[in-house]
PDB file of C-alpha atoms in Angstrom:
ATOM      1  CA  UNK Q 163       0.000   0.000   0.000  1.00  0.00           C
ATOM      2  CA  UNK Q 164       1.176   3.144  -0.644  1.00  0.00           C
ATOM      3  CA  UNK Q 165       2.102   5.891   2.158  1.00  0.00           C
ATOM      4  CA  UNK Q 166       3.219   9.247   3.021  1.00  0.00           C
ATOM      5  CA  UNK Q 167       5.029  10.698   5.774  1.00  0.00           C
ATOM      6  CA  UNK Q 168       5.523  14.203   6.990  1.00  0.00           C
ATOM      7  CA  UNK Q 169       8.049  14.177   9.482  1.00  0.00           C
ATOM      8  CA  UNK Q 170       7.883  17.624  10.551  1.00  0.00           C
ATOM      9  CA  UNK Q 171       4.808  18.394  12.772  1.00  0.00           C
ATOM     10  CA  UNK Q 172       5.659  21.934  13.254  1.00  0.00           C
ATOM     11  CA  UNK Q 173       7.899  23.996  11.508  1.00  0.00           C
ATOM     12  CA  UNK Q 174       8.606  27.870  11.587  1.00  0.00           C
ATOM     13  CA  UNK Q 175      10.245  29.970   9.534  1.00  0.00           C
ATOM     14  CA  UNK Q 176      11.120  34.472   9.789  1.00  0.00           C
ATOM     15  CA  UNK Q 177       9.110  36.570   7.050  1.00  0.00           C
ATOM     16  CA  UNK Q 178      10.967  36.929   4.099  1.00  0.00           C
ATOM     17  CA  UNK Q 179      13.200  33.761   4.697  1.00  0.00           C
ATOM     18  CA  UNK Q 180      13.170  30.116   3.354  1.00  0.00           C
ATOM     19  CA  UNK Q 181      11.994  27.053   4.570  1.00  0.00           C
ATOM     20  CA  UNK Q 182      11.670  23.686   3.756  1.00  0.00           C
ATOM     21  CA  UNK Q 183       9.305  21.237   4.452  1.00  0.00           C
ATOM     22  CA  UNK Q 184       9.790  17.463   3.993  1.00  0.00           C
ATOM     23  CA  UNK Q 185       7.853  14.563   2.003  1.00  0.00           C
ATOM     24  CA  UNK Q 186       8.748  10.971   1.963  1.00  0.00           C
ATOM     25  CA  UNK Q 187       6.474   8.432   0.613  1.00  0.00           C
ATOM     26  CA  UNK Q 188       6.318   4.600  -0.328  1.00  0.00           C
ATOM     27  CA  UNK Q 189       4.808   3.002  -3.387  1.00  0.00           C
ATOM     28  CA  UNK Q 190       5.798   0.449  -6.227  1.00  0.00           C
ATOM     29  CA  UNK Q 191       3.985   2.254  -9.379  1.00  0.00           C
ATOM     30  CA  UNK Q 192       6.458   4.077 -11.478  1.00  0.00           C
ATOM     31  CA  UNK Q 193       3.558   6.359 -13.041  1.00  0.00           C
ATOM     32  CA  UNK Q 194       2.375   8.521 -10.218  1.00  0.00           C
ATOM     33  CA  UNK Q 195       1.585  12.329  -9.115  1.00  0.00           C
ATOM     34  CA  UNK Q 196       2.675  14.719  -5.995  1.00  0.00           C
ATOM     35  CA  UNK Q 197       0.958  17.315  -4.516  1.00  0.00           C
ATOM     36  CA  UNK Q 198       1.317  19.702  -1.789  1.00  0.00           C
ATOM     37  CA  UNK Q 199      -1.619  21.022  -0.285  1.00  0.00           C
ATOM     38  CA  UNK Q 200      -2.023  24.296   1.961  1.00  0.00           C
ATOM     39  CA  UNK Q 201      -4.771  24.624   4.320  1.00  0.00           C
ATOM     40  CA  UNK Q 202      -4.936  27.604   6.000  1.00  0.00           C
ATOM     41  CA  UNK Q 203      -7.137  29.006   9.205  1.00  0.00           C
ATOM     42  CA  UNK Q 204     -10.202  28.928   7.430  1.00  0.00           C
ATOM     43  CA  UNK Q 205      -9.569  25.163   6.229  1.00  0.00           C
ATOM     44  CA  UNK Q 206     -10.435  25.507   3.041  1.00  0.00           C
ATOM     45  CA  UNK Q 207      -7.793  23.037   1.163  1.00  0.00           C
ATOM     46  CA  UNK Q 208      -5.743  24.725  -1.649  1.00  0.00           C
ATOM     47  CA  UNK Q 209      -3.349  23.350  -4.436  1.00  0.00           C
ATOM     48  CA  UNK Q 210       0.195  24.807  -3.974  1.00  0.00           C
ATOM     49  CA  UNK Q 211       2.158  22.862  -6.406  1.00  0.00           C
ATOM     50  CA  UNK Q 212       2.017  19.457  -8.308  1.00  0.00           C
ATOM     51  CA  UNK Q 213       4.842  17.350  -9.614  1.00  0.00           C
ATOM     52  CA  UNK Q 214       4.676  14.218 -12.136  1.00  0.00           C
ATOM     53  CA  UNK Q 215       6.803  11.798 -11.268  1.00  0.00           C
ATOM     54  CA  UNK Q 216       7.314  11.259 -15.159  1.00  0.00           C
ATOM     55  CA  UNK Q 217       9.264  14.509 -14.971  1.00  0.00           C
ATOM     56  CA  UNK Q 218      12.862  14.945 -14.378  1.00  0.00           C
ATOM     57  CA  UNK Q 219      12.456  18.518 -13.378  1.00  0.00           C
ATOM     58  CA  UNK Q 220      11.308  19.895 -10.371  1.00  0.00           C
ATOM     59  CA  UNK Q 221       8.431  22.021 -10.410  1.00  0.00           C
ATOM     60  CA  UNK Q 222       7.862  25.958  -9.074  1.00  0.00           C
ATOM     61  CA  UNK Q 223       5.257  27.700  -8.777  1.00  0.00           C
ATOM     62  CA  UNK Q 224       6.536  31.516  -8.177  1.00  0.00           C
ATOM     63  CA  UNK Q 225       7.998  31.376  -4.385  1.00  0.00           C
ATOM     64  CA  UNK Q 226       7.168  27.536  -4.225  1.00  0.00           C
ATOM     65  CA  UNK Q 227       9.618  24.978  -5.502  1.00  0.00           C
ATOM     66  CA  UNK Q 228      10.238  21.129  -5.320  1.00  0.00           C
ATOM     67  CA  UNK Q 229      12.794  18.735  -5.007  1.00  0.00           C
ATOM     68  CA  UNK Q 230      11.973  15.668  -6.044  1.00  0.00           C
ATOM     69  CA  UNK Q 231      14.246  12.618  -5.590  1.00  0.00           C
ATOM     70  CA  UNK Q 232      12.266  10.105  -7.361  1.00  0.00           C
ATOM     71  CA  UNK Q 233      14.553   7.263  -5.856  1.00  0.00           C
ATOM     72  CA  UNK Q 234      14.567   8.036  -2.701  1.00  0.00           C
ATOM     73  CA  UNK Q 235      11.070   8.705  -2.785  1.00  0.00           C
ATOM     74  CA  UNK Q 236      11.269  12.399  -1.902  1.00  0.00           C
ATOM     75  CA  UNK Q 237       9.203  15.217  -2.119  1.00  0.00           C
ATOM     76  CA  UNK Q 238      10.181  18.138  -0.466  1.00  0.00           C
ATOM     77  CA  UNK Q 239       8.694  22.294  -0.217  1.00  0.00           C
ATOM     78  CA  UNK Q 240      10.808  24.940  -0.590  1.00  0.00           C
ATOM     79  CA  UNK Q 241       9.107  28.391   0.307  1.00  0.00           C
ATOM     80  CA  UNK Q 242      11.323  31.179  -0.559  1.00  0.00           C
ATOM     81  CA  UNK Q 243      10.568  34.567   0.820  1.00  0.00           C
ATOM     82  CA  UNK Q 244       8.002  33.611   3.166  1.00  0.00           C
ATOM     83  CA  UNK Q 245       5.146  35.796   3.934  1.00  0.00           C
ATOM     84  CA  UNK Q 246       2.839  35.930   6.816  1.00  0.00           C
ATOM     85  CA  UNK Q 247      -0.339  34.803   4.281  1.00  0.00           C
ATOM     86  CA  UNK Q 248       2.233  31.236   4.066  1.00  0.00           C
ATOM     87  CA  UNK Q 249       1.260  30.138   7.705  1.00  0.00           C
ATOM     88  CA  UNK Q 250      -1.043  27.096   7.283  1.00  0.00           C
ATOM     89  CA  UNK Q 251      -1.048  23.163   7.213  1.00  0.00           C
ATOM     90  CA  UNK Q 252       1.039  21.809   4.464  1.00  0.00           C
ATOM     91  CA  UNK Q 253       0.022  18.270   3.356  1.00  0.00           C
ATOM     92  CA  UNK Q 254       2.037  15.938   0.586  1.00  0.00           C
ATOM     93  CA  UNK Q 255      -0.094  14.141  -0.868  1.00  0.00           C
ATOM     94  CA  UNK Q 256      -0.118  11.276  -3.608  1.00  0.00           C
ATOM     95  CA  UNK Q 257      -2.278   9.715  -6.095  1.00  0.00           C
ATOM     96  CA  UNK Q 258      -0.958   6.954  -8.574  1.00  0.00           C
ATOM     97  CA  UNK Q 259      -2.105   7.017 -12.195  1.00  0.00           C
ATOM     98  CA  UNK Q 260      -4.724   4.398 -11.975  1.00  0.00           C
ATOM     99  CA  UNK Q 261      -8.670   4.698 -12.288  1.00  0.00           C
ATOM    100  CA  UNK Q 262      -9.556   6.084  -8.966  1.00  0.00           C
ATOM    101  CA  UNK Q 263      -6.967   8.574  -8.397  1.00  0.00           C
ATOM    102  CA  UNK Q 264      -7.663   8.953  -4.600  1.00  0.00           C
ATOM    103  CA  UNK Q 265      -5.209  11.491  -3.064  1.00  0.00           C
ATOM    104  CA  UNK Q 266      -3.347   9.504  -0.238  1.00  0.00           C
ATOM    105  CA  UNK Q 267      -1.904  12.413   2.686  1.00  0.00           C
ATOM    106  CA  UNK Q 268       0.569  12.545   5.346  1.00  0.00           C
ATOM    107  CA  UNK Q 269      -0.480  14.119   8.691  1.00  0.00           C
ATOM    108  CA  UNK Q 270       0.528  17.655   7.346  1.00  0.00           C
ATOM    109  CA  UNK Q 271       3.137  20.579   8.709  1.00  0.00           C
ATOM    110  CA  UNK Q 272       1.902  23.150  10.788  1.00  0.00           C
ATOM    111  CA  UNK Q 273       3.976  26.404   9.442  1.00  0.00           C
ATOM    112  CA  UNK Q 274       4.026  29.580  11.312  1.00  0.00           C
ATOM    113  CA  UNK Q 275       5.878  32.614  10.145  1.00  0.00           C
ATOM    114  CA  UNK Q 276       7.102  34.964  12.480  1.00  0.00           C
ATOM    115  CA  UNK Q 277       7.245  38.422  11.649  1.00  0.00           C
TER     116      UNK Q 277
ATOM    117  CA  UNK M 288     -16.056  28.873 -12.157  1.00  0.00           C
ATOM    118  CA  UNK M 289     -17.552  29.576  -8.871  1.00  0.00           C
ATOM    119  CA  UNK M 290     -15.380  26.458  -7.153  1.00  0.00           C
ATOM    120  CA  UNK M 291     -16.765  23.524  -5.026  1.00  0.00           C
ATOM    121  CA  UNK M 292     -19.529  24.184  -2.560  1.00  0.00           C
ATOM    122  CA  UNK M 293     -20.485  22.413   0.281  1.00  0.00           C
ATOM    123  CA  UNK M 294     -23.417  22.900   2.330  1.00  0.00           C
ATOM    124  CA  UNK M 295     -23.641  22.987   5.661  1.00  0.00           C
ATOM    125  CA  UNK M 296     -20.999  24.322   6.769  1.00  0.00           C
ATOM    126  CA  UNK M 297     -21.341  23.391  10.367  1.00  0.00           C
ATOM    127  CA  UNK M 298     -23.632  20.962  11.861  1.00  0.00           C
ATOM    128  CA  UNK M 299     -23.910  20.281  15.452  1.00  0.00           C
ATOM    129  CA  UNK M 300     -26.258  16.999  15.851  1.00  0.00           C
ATOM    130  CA  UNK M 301     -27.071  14.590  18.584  1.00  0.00           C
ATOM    131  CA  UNK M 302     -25.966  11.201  18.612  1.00  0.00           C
ATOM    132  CA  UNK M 303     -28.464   8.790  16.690  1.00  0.00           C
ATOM    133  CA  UNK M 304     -29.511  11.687  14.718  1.00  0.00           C
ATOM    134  CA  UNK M 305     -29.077  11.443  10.826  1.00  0.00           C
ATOM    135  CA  UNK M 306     -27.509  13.891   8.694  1.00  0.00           C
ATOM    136  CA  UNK M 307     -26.530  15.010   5.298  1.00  0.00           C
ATOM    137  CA  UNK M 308     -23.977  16.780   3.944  1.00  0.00           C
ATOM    138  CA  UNK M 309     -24.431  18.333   0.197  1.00  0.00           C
ATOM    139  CA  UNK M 310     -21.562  18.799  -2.269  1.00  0.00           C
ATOM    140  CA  UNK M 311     -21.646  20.955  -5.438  1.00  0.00           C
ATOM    141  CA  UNK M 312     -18.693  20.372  -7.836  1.00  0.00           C
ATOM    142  CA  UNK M 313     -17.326  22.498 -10.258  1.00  0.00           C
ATOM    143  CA  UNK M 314     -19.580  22.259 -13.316  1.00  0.00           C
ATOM    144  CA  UNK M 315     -18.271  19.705 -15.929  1.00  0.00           C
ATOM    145  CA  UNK M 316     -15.509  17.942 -13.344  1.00  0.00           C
ATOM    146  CA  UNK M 317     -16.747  14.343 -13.891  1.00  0.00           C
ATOM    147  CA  UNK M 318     -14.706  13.303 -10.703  1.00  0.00           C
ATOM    148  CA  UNK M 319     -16.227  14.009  -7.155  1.00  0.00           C
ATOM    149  CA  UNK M 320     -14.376  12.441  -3.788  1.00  0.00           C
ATOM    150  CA  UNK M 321     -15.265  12.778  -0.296  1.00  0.00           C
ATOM    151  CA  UNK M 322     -12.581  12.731   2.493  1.00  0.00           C
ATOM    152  CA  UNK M 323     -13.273  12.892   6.324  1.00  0.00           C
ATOM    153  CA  UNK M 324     -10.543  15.018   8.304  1.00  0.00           C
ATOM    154  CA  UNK M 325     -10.351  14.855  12.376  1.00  0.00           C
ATOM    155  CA  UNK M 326      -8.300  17.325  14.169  1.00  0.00           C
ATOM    156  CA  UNK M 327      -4.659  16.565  13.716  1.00  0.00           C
ATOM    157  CA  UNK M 328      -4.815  14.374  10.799  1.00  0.00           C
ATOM    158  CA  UNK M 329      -4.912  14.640   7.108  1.00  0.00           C
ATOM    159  CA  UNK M 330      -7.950  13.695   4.642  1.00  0.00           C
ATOM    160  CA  UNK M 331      -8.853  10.098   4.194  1.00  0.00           C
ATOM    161  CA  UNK M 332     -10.551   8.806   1.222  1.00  0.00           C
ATOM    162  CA  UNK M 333     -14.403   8.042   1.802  1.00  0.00           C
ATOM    163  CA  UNK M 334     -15.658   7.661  -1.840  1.00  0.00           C
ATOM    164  CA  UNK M 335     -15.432   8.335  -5.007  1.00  0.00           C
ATOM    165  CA  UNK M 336     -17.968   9.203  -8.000  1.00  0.00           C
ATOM    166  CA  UNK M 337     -16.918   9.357 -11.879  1.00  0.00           C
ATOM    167  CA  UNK M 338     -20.313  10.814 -13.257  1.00  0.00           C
ATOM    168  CA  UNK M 339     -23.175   9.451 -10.894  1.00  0.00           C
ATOM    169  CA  UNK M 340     -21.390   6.100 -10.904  1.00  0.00           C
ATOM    170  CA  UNK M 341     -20.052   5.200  -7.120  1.00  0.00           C
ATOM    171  CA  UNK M 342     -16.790   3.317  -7.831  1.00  0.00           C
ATOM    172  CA  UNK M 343     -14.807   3.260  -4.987  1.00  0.00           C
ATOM    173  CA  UNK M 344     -15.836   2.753  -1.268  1.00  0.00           C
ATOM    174  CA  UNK M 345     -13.443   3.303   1.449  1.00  0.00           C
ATOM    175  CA  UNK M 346     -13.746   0.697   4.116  1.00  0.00           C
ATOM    176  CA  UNK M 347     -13.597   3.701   6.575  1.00  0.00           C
ATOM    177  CA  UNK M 348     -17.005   3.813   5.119  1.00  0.00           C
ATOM    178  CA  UNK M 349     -19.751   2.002   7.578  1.00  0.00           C
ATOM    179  CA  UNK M 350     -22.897   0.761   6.537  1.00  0.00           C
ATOM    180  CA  UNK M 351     -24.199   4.053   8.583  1.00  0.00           C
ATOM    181  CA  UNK M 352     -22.752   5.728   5.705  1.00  0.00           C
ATOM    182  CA  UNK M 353     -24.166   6.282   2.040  1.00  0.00           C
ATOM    183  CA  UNK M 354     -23.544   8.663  -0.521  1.00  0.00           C
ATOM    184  CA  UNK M 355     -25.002   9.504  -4.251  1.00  0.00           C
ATOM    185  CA  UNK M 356     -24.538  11.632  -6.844  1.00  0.00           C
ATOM    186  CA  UNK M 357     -28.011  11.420  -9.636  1.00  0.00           C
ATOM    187  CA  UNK M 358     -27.192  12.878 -12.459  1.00  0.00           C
ATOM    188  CA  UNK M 359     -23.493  13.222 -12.288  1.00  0.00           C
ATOM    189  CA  UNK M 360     -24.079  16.693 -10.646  1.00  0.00           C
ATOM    190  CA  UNK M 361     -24.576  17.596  -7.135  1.00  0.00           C
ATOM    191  CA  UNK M 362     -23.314  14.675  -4.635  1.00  0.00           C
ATOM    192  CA  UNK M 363     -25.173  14.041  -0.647  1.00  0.00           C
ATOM    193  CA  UNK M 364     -23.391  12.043   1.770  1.00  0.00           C
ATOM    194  CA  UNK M 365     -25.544  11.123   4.530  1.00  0.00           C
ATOM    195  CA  UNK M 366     -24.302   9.628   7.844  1.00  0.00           C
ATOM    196  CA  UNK M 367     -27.564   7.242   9.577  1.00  0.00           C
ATOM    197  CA  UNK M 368     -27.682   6.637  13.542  1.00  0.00           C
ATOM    198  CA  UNK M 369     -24.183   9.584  14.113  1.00  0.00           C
ATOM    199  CA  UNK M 370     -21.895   8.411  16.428  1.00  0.00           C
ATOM    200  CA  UNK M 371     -19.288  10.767  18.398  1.00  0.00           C
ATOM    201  CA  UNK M 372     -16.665   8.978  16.483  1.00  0.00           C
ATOM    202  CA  UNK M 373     -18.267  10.955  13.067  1.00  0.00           C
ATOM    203  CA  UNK M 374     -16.941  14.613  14.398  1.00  0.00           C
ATOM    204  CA  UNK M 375     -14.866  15.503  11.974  1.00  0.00           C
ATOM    205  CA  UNK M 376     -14.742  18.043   8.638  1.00  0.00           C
ATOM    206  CA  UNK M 377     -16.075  16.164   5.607  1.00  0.00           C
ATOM    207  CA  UNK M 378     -14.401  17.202   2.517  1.00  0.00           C
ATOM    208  CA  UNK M 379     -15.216  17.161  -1.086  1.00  0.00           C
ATOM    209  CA  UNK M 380     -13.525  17.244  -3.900  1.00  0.00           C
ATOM    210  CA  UNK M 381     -13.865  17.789  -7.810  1.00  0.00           C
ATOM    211  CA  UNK M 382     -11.798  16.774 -10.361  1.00  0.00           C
ATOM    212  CA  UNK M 383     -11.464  16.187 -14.329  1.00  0.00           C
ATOM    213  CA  UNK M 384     -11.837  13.480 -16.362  1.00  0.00           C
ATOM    214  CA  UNK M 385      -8.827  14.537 -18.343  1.00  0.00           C
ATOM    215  CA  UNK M 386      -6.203  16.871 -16.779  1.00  0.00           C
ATOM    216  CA  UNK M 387      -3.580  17.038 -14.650  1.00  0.00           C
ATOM    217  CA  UNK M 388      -4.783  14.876 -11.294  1.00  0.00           C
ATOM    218  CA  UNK M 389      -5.369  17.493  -9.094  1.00  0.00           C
ATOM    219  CA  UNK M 390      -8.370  17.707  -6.975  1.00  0.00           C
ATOM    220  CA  UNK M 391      -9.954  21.434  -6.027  1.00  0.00           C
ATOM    221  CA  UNK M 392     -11.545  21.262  -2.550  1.00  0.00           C
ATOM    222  CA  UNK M 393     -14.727  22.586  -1.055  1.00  0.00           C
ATOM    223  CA  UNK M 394     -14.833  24.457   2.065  1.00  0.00           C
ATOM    224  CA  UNK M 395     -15.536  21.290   4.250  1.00  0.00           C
ATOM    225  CA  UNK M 396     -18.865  20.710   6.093  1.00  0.00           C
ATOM    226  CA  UNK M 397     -17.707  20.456  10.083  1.00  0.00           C
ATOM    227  CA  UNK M 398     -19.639  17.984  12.023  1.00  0.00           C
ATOM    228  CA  UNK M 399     -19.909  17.760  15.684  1.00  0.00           C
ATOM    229  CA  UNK M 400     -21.873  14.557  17.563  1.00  0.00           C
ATOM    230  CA  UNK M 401     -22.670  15.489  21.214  1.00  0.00           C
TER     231      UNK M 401
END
């Protein structure tokens, strides 16, 4: 079965520095998708970044960045320039490239930026 | 594009009680999923709908449990007989048939079971 783990329960970070958060997951497909999730206050869940694991390149999204190490099954965050607005949960997620494609989660990184 | 709705947002029950939860996808995302969230913890996969077929069924899923989706639109989810165990944010998603396997979330409906 496939898992994820988020070995950082809380993290912090200063405004306007970088952090990284860590990813590590477990599966046995070779075609499969990453995700990082931010869910702020409110709760509502929002896409931050997504990364194919097809793709040799790491994907950014503006301040966001990955690095993925596909064989060592790693799938870390970078936030560059951090902002107050960045404080939320930060979930990896997964989903394989089957039918379903359920999202399968770690148990998230609290981030709080300190001004 | 007005996003995924879900309505209520809170619902504060009594156990025994029934409830349901409504989901509104974005228009034309074939895909819906629900996840249940407790404090602490991420999402876990409920169900999932492609059009108003049910596919998958989480075992997390009880026979208390049933959801639908007629007409490969809106989606319910209702929980029979609530336990205290239910309290948690139930989550629903949307995605596409074809695209790039991302899911876009709804605002969560928060139940609590006294």
């Amino acid at each position: 079965a496939q898992t994820v783990t988020q070995s950082q329960p809380e993290m912090s970070v200063q405004e306007a520095e970088t952090v990284t958060l860590s990813c590590t997951y477990d599966t046995s497909e070779s075609d499969y998708y990453l995700f990082w999730y931010k869910q702020p206050p409110s709760r509502q869940m929002i896409l931050v970044i997504r990364q194919e694991a097809y793709k040799q390149q790491n994907a950014t999204e503006n301040r966001f960045s990955v690095n993925f190490q596909k064989a060592a099954k790693s799938f870390s965050l970078k936030i560059s320039d951090s902002q107050l607005g960045d404080a939320a949960m930060y979930f990896c997620a997964y989903t394989n490239a089957g039918n379903n494609r359920k999202l399968i989660w770690g148990l998230g990184t609290s981030l709080a930026v300190n001004p | 594009d007005t996003g995924v709705s879900q309505d209520p947002r809170h619902k504060i029950t009594k156990r025994g009680q029934n409830v349901t939860f409504r989901c509104d996808p974005i228009s034309e995302h074939n895909r819906l999923y629900w996840y249940r969230q407790t404090l602490g913890q991420g999402p876990e996969f409920l169900t999932y709908f492609q059009n108003e077929a049910q596919l998958e069924k989480s075992r997390l899923l009880s026979d208390r449990f049933s959801a639908e989706r007629p007409k490969g639109s809106f989606s319910t989810l209702e929980i029979q007989r609530t336990e205290q165990g239910d309290s948690a944010m139930y989550l629903c998603a949307s995605s596409p048939d074809l695209g790039r396997y991302e899911q876009y979330f709804g605002p969560g409906t928060r139940l609590t079971v006294t």
